[in-house]
Every structure is written in C-alpha cells, then in structure tokens.
Amino acid sequence: DAGVTQSPTHLIKTRGQQVTLRCSPISGHKSVSWYQQVLGQGPQFIFQYYEKEERGRGNFPDRFSARQFPNYSSELNVNALLLGDSALYLCASSLNVGVNEKLFFGSGTQLSVL
Amino acid sequence: KNEVEQSPQNLTAQEGEFITINCSYSVGISALHWLQQHPGGGIVSLFMLSSGKKKHGRLIATINIQEKHSSLHITASHPRDSAVYICAVRSMEGGGADGLTFGKGTHLIIQP
C-alpha cells in the first residue's frame, strides 16, 4: 500500500501569491492533519480534519485554510503569501483520532516564498 | 498554554552507547508521541504512549503522567540512529482540538 503522498515536493512562490498543497492519506485513513515546520524548529499544528469535518485548528491566521474531500484527501491553501510562510509543510494521516491515534507522515512540501 | 521541552537539544555519542532523550510538558495530556525525523524531512512515528512503557527493538519509551515527563532510550546505538527525535503531546484540554504540540527536537549523532 502507498504511504501518505504529498504534492508538490518543492514549490517556489513570490510574496502575495496563493498556494495549494495536496495530501493523499493512506487508504482507509479518515483523519488528515497539517503541520508547518520552520527550519530548526519542531512542527506546528495547523489543521486537523476527520470524516471531512474540521476537528481542530492551530494558531494560524485566516490566510490559511484547508478542506477534506469525500475520498479523504486534503488540500491546504495559503493566501497572500509572506516570506515567513517559507517552511516544510507536513501532512499526516491516521485511522482515527485520540488515544489510539498512530500518525503516518508524508515527506512534506518544501515551500519557499521569495 | 501547553509547552513541550526536550533535552538535550544536541547529542553526539559513540556507537554502542546507551542514549536517553527527555521530554517534559506542562498540561494534562491524553497521548504522547515520539517521532524520528531524518534529513530531508520524512517523519516516522516511533511510539504513542498514554501510560507506562513501550519497547520496540532497541528503542524503549517511558512516560510518567504524574511528573509530566517522558524518556526515549536507545540501547546499543548505531550510526543509523542518527536523526532528530521529536516529542509531541495531545492536550486533554479542548477535547484535543488544539492538535499536537511539538518539542523542538533532539539532534542525535552516533559516531562509528
């Protein structure tokens, strides 16, 4: 079975542009979560979706939005890009949420904002 | 606000040594994850703990809920264990809707 896949792997944008990142979870996984990792830091939680509903949102501005589709894949959108949005964006999927949650991470999308 | 502190930040050891990485957190949690990140970004989940101790091969993870502390141990360390090890917790507050809070990671280098 394929693992969690993210696309694109690398992306270069300029300030003010908009970007869409995509994530396909492991087959059968209904939860997808998104994280931002700035170089040298631990990841920071952005969003979690379970069964197509938003289950949680981290401390990120409204420029960040996401959605989950009927096939459980997900998109993360970032509008009006800032230099500080340059980071590795990680997606993780899990079968469920909570105490028995085991996370499977994708390889990430490296976003550079110039 | 939930904070997750890891120590040490950096650790260099010789092959075969016993390694301990520590994680402390500030609020009640429902679960704690230990993750391994290799250069290039890929993250692998090593353990998910809510109590007690788990072992997988040369890796052992323990958690003390009362003291809000967890440790990751590596026995007979090997150069292939070189990676960043990250602790992440899911708070009990807000029904877990705040997602995971991550430590900054411990950068481990095992020299041959």
Coordinates of C-alpha atoms in Angstrom, one line a residue, chain A residues 1 4 9 15-16 20 22-23 26-27 33 35-37 40 45 47 50-51 61 70-73 84 90 92 112:
Chain A
D1 CA 0.0 0.0 0.0
V4 CA 0.9 9.3 2.7
T9 CA 7.5 18.2 -3.2
R15 CA 5.1 37.3 -1.8
G16 CA 1.3 37.9 -2.2
T20 CA -2.4 25.0 -2.7
R22 CA -2.2 18.4 -1.6
C23 CA -2.2 15.3 0.6
I26 CA -3.2 6.0 3.5
S27 CA -6.1 4.1 2.1
S33 CA -3.7 16.8 9.8
Y35 CA 1.8 20.9 10.2
Q36 CA 4.2 23.7 9.4
Q37 CA 7.9 23.2 10.2
G40 CA 15.4 24.2 13.0
F45 CA -0.2 22.2 14.2
F47 CA -5.4 21.9 10.9
Y50 CA -11.7 13.9 10.4
E51 CA -14.5 12.5 8.2
P61 CA -4.1 33.4 10.5
P70 CA -15.1 12.7 0.1
N71 CA -12.1 10.4 -0.7
Y72 CA -10.4 11.8 2.5
S73 CA -7.7 13.6 0.5
G84 CA 7.6 33.9 6.9
L90 CA 3.8 18.2 6.5
A92 CA -0.1 13.2 8.4
S112 CA 10.0 28.9 -0.5

